Amino acid sequence: MREIGIPHPRLPLPPVGEGDDPAAFLAWLGEAIPMVARLGIREMRRDGDTLEWSLALEPSLNDKGTGFGGALAAQTTLLGWCWTTLWLRRYGYDRDVVVAEAGQRFLAPVTGDYRMVCIPEADAGGERLAERLERRGKGRIALMQQLWCGDTLCLEARGDYAVLPAR
C-alpha cells in the first residue's frame, strides 16, 4: 500500500545495454503509481527511440462514450515519463524524472481502443540528453506523443521531461 510522502522503491537497473522487460516494468509502474492499473494499458513495446502503448478505451470513457480528455492527457504525460525513465535505465542512470511542461491538442474523438506513440521531438534528443547529463549531472528532453484510433490521429501532445541530479 502506498503512503503519501513515502517514495516507492525503485526498480533495480537492468545490466547496461540489455533493456527492460516490458511486463516487469509495467507491473512495477502499477505499484509505484496506483492509477496505472486503471488506465487500460494492454501492452508496451519499444523499438529504438519509439515507445508505444496499446490501450483499451473502456477505462477512459467519458459521458459521451468517447475518450475522456483528462484521462488521455494523463496517459500522454505518463508515456513521456516512461520513455525518459526507460531511456535512463537503458544507459545505466538511476535518476528521478519529472514532467516540467506538457500540452495536448485534441484532433478527433477517440471512439475505440487505441495506441499511443512517444518519440523525441528532435532526432538527436537522446544524444543531447546524454551530453547534458555528463556535463551538468541533469538534463531535459522534449518528447512528442500521438494517439491513434485505427488510422485516425486523435491527439498530439508534447512534453518536456527533466532528469534530476543524482541523489
PDB file of C-alpha atoms in Angstrom:
ATOM      1  CA  MET A   1       0.000   0.000   0.000  1.00  0.00           C
ATOM      2  CA  ARG A   2       1.404   3.385  -0.979  1.00  0.00           C
ATOM      3  CA  GLU A   3       1.684   6.158   1.597  1.00  0.00           C
ATOM      4  CA  ILE A   4       1.679   9.898   0.985  1.00  0.00           C
ATOM      5  CA  GLY A   5       5.181  11.337   1.228  1.00  0.00           C
ATOM      6  CA  ILE A   6       6.901   7.940   1.096  1.00  0.00           C
ATOM      7  CA  PRO A   7       8.756   7.215  -2.185  1.00  0.00           C
ATOM      8  CA  HIS A   8       8.135   3.845  -3.789  1.00  0.00           C
ATOM      9  CA  PRO A   9      11.250   1.627  -4.022  1.00  0.00           C
ATOM     10  CA  ARG A  10      12.966   1.903  -7.381  1.00  0.00           C
ATOM     11  CA  LEU A  11      13.071  -0.995  -9.759  1.00  0.00           C
ATOM     12  CA  PRO A  12      16.659  -2.327  -9.933  1.00  0.00           C
ATOM     13  CA  LEU A  13      18.527  -1.216 -13.049  1.00  0.00           C
ATOM     14  CA  PRO A  14      18.987  -3.855 -15.748  1.00  0.00           C
ATOM     15  CA  PRO A  15      22.521  -4.576 -16.939  1.00  0.00           C
ATOM     16  CA  VAL A  16      23.607  -1.745 -19.268  1.00  0.00           C
ATOM     17  CA  GLY A  17      22.568  -2.429 -22.838  1.00  0.00           C
ATOM     18  CA  GLU A  18      20.155  -5.259 -22.003  1.00  0.00           C
ATOM     19  CA  GLY A  19      17.000  -3.165 -21.694  1.00  0.00           C
ATOM     20  CA  ASP A  20      13.968  -3.706 -19.528  1.00  0.00           C
ATOM     21  CA  ASP A  21      11.407  -6.465 -19.516  1.00  0.00           C
ATOM     22  CA  PRO A  22       8.243  -4.522 -20.507  1.00  0.00           C
ATOM     23  CA  ALA A  23       5.932  -6.700 -18.390  1.00  0.00           C
ATOM     24  CA  ALA A  24       8.127  -6.317 -15.289  1.00  0.00           C
ATOM     25  CA  PHE A  25       8.369  -2.556 -15.818  1.00  0.00           C
ATOM     26  CA  LEU A  26       4.577  -2.216 -16.205  1.00  0.00           C
ATOM     27  CA  ALA A  27       3.995  -4.330 -13.070  1.00  0.00           C
ATOM     28  CA  TRP A  28       6.376  -2.097 -11.090  1.00  0.00           C
ATOM     29  CA  LEU A  29       4.755   1.025 -12.569  1.00  0.00           C
ATOM     30  CA  GLY A  30       1.323  -0.183 -11.437  1.00  0.00           C
ATOM     31  CA  GLU A  31       2.622  -0.488  -7.878  1.00  0.00           C
ATOM     32  CA  ALA A  32       4.545   2.800  -7.959  1.00  0.00           C
ATOM     33  CA  ILE A  33       1.667   4.814  -9.448  1.00  0.00           C
ATOM     34  CA  PRO A  34      -1.636   3.204  -8.382  1.00  0.00           C
ATOM     35  CA  MET A  35      -3.773   4.824 -11.104  1.00  0.00           C
ATOM     36  CA  VAL A  36      -1.742   2.977 -13.777  1.00  0.00           C
ATOM     37  CA  ALA A  37      -3.689  -0.207 -13.044  1.00  0.00           C
ATOM     38  CA  ARG A  38      -6.850   1.610 -14.161  1.00  0.00           C
ATOM     39  CA  LEU A  39      -5.535   3.153 -17.396  1.00  0.00           C
ATOM     40  CA  GLY A  40      -6.208   0.157 -19.637  1.00  0.00           C
ATOM     41  CA  ILE A  41      -2.614  -0.346 -20.799  1.00  0.00           C
ATOM     42  CA  ARG A  42      -2.602  -3.691 -22.572  1.00  0.00           C
ATOM     43  CA  GLU A  43       0.923  -3.775 -23.943  1.00  0.00           C
ATOM     44  CA  MET A  44       4.111  -1.749 -24.064  1.00  0.00           C
ATOM     45  CA  ARG A  45       6.628  -2.029 -26.901  1.00  0.00           C
ATOM     46  CA  ARG A  46       9.916  -0.286 -27.524  1.00  0.00           C
ATOM     47  CA  ASP A  47      11.588  -0.071 -30.922  1.00  0.00           C
ATOM     48  CA  GLY A  48      14.698   2.100 -30.946  1.00  0.00           C
ATOM     49  CA  ASP A  49      13.626   5.584 -29.843  1.00  0.00           C
ATOM     50  CA  THR A  50       9.897   4.782 -30.109  1.00  0.00           C
ATOM     51  CA  LEU A  51       7.834   3.719 -27.100  1.00  0.00           C
ATOM     52  CA  GLU A  52       4.313   2.510 -27.835  1.00  0.00           C
ATOM     53  CA  TRP A  53       1.368   1.506 -25.685  1.00  0.00           C
ATOM     54  CA  SER A  54      -1.777  -0.349 -26.751  1.00  0.00           C
ATOM     55  CA  LEU A  55      -4.735   0.710 -24.612  1.00  0.00           C
ATOM     56  CA  ALA A  56      -8.369  -0.198 -24.041  1.00  0.00           C
ATOM     57  CA  LEU A  57     -10.799   2.715 -24.270  1.00  0.00           C
ATOM     58  CA  GLU A  58     -13.272   1.471 -21.652  1.00  0.00           C
ATOM     59  CA  PRO A  59     -11.407   2.721 -18.519  1.00  0.00           C
ATOM     60  CA  SER A  60     -11.146   6.204 -20.066  1.00  0.00           C
ATOM     61  CA  LEU A  61     -14.731   6.637 -21.309  1.00  0.00           C
ATOM     62  CA  ASN A  62     -16.439   9.977 -20.822  1.00  0.00           C
ATOM     63  CA  ASP A  63     -20.156  10.759 -20.586  1.00  0.00           C
ATOM     64  CA  LYS A  64     -20.388  10.865 -24.410  1.00  0.00           C
ATOM     65  CA  GLY A  65     -18.997   7.338 -24.865  1.00  0.00           C
ATOM     66  CA  THR A  66     -15.654   8.562 -26.223  1.00  0.00           C
ATOM     67  CA  GLY A  67     -12.231   9.113 -24.677  1.00  0.00           C
ATOM     68  CA  PHE A  68     -12.153  11.487 -21.663  1.00  0.00           C
ATOM     69  CA  GLY A  69      -9.676  14.262 -22.423  1.00  0.00           C
ATOM     70  CA  GLY A  70      -8.293  14.388 -18.885  1.00  0.00           C
ATOM     71  CA  ALA A  71      -7.508  10.664 -18.881  1.00  0.00           C
ATOM     72  CA  LEU A  72      -5.916  10.875 -22.330  1.00  0.00           C
ATOM     73  CA  ALA A  73      -3.806  13.864 -21.261  1.00  0.00           C
ATOM     74  CA  ALA A  74      -2.642  11.964 -18.167  1.00  0.00           C
ATOM     75  CA  GLN A  75      -1.712   8.997 -20.349  1.00  0.00           C
ATOM     76  CA  THR A  76       0.372  11.121 -22.740  1.00  0.00           C
ATOM     77  CA  THR A  77       2.200  12.685 -19.793  1.00  0.00           C
ATOM     78  CA  LEU A  78       2.878   9.282 -18.228  1.00  0.00           C
ATOM     79  CA  LEU A  79       4.009   7.821 -21.553  1.00  0.00           C
ATOM     80  CA  GLY A  80       6.637  10.575 -21.832  1.00  0.00           C
ATOM     81  CA  TRP A  81       7.736   9.937 -18.246  1.00  0.00           C
ATOM     82  CA  CYS A  82       8.077   6.224 -19.066  1.00  0.00           C
ATOM     83  CA  TRP A  83      10.055   6.989 -22.241  1.00  0.00           C
ATOM     84  CA  THR A  84      12.516   9.093 -20.255  1.00  0.00           C
ATOM     85  CA  THR A  85      12.741   6.623 -17.358  1.00  0.00           C
ATOM     86  CA  LEU A  86      13.322   3.673 -19.689  1.00  0.00           C
ATOM     87  CA  TRP A  87      15.932   5.627 -21.677  1.00  0.00           C
ATOM     88  CA  LEU A  88      17.797   6.379 -18.445  1.00  0.00           C
ATOM     89  CA  ARG A  89      17.581   2.744 -17.342  1.00  0.00           C
ATOM     90  CA  ARG A  90      18.917   1.552 -20.716  1.00  0.00           C
ATOM     91  CA  TYR A  91      22.051   3.666 -20.197  1.00  0.00           C
ATOM     92  CA  GLY A  92      22.541   2.834 -16.516  1.00  0.00           C
ATOM     93  CA  TYR A  93      21.318   6.110 -14.988  1.00  0.00           C
ATOM     94  CA  ASP A  94      19.477   5.794 -11.661  1.00  0.00           C
ATOM     95  CA  ARG A  95      17.708   9.178 -11.675  1.00  0.00           C
ATOM     96  CA  ASP A  96      14.350  10.750 -10.958  1.00  0.00           C
ATOM     97  CA  VAL A  97      12.284  12.168 -13.809  1.00  0.00           C
ATOM     98  CA  VAL A  98       9.613  14.862 -13.546  1.00  0.00           C
ATOM     99  CA  VAL A  99       7.414  16.465 -16.153  1.00  0.00           C
ATOM    100  CA  ALA A 100       8.317  20.141 -16.483  1.00  0.00           C
ATOM    101  CA  GLU A 101       5.784  21.172 -19.109  1.00  0.00           C
ATOM    102  CA  ALA A 102       3.060  19.365 -21.059  1.00  0.00           C
ATOM    103  CA  GLY A 103       0.365  20.264 -23.556  1.00  0.00           C
ATOM    104  CA  GLN A 104      -2.117  18.478 -25.773  1.00  0.00           C
ATOM    105  CA  ARG A 105      -4.090  19.179 -28.921  1.00  0.00           C
ATOM    106  CA  PHE A 106      -7.243  17.124 -29.412  1.00  0.00           C
ATOM    107  CA  LEU A 107      -7.936  16.451 -33.113  1.00  0.00           C
ATOM    108  CA  ALA A 108     -10.718  13.837 -33.214  1.00  0.00           C
ATOM    109  CA  PRO A 109     -12.804  11.842 -30.731  1.00  0.00           C
ATOM    110  CA  VAL A 110     -11.381   8.551 -29.517  1.00  0.00           C
ATOM    111  CA  THR A 111     -14.079   6.007 -30.347  1.00  0.00           C
ATOM    112  CA  GLY A 112     -12.355   2.667 -29.775  1.00  0.00           C
ATOM    113  CA  ASP A 113      -9.261   1.004 -28.406  1.00  0.00           C
ATOM    114  CA  TYR A 114      -6.160   2.942 -29.356  1.00  0.00           C
ATOM    115  CA  ARG A 115      -2.402   3.157 -29.351  1.00  0.00           C
ATOM    116  CA  MET A 116      -0.075   5.893 -28.132  1.00  0.00           C
ATOM    117  CA  VAL A 117       3.372   6.510 -29.547  1.00  0.00           C
ATOM    118  CA  CYS A 118       6.154   8.581 -27.962  1.00  0.00           C
ATOM    119  CA  ILE A 119       9.341   9.793 -29.667  1.00  0.00           C
ATOM    120  CA  PRO A 120      11.892  12.532 -29.050  1.00  0.00           C
ATOM    121  CA  GLU A 121      10.970  15.860 -30.640  1.00  0.00           C
ATOM    122  CA  ALA A 122      14.494  16.218 -32.075  1.00  0.00           C
ATOM    123  CA  ASP A 123      16.302  13.468 -33.972  1.00  0.00           C
ATOM    124  CA  ALA A 124      19.278  13.657 -31.604  1.00  0.00           C
ATOM    125  CA  GLY A 125      17.203  14.171 -28.443  1.00  0.00           C
ATOM    126  CA  GLY A 126      18.657  11.197 -26.590  1.00  0.00           C
ATOM    127  CA  GLU A 127      22.227  12.113 -27.505  1.00  0.00           C
ATOM    128  CA  ARG A 128      21.722  15.688 -26.301  1.00  0.00           C
ATOM    129  CA  LEU A 129      20.240  14.438 -23.047  1.00  0.00           C
ATOM    130  CA  ALA A 130      23.258  12.173 -22.527  1.00  0.00           C
ATOM    131  CA  GLU A 131      25.637  15.102 -23.133  1.00  0.00           C
ATOM    132  CA  ARG A 132      23.808  17.274 -20.588  1.00  0.00           C
ATOM    133  CA  LEU A 133      23.819  14.506 -18.007  1.00  0.00           C
ATOM    134  CA  GLU A 134      27.558  14.013 -18.439  1.00  0.00           C
ATOM    135  CA  ARG A 135      28.353  17.748 -18.349  1.00  0.00           C
ATOM    136  CA  ARG A 136      25.883  19.061 -15.770  1.00  0.00           C
ATOM    137  CA  GLY A 137      24.543  15.999 -13.979  1.00  0.00           C
ATOM    138  CA  LYS A 138      20.984  16.863 -15.011  1.00  0.00           C
ATOM    139  CA  GLY A 139      19.120  17.374 -18.253  1.00  0.00           C
ATOM    140  CA  ARG A 140      15.887  17.854 -20.108  1.00  0.00           C
ATOM    141  CA  ILE A 141      14.308  16.279 -23.167  1.00  0.00           C
ATOM    142  CA  ALA A 142      11.332  17.291 -25.322  1.00  0.00           C
ATOM    143  CA  LEU A 143       9.085  14.408 -26.360  1.00  0.00           C
ATOM    144  CA  MET A 144       6.085  14.109 -28.659  1.00  0.00           C
ATOM    145  CA  GLN A 145       3.172  11.752 -28.163  1.00  0.00           C
ATOM    146  CA  GLN A 146       0.474  10.769 -30.644  1.00  0.00           C
ATOM    147  CA  LEU A 147      -2.746   8.885 -30.013  1.00  0.00           C
ATOM    148  CA  TRP A 148      -4.056   6.810 -32.911  1.00  0.00           C
ATOM    149  CA  CYS A 149      -7.504   5.220 -33.058  1.00  0.00           C
ATOM    150  CA  GLY A 150      -7.141   2.967 -36.076  1.00  0.00           C
ATOM    151  CA  ASP A 151      -5.751   5.181 -38.852  1.00  0.00           C
ATOM    152  CA  THR A 152      -7.080   8.388 -37.259  1.00  0.00           C
ATOM    153  CA  LEU A 153      -4.717  10.695 -35.372  1.00  0.00           C
ATOM    154  CA  CYS A 154      -6.882  11.828 -32.445  1.00  0.00           C
ATOM    155  CA  LEU A 155      -4.429  13.644 -30.189  1.00  0.00           C
ATOM    156  CA  GLU A 156      -0.990  15.207 -30.412  1.00  0.00           C
ATOM    157  CA  ALA A 157       0.921  16.063 -27.266  1.00  0.00           C
ATOM    158  CA  ARG A 158       4.297  17.485 -26.343  1.00  0.00           C
ATOM    159  CA  GLY A 159       6.125  17.430 -23.039  1.00  0.00           C
ATOM    160  CA  ASP A 160       9.421  18.499 -21.532  1.00  0.00           C
ATOM    161  CA  TYR A 161      10.812  15.998 -19.046  1.00  0.00           C
ATOM    162  CA  ALA A 162      13.518  16.964 -16.566  1.00  0.00           C
ATOM    163  CA  VAL A 163      16.080  14.471 -15.305  1.00  0.00           C
ATOM    164  CA  LEU A 164      17.095  15.494 -11.807  1.00  0.00           C
ATOM    165  CA  PRO A 165      20.651  15.330 -10.436  1.00  0.00           C
ATOM    166  CA  ALA A 166      21.701  12.119  -8.703  1.00  0.00           C
ATOM    167  CA  ARG A 167      20.771  11.977  -5.023  1.00  0.00           C
TER     168      ARG A 167
END
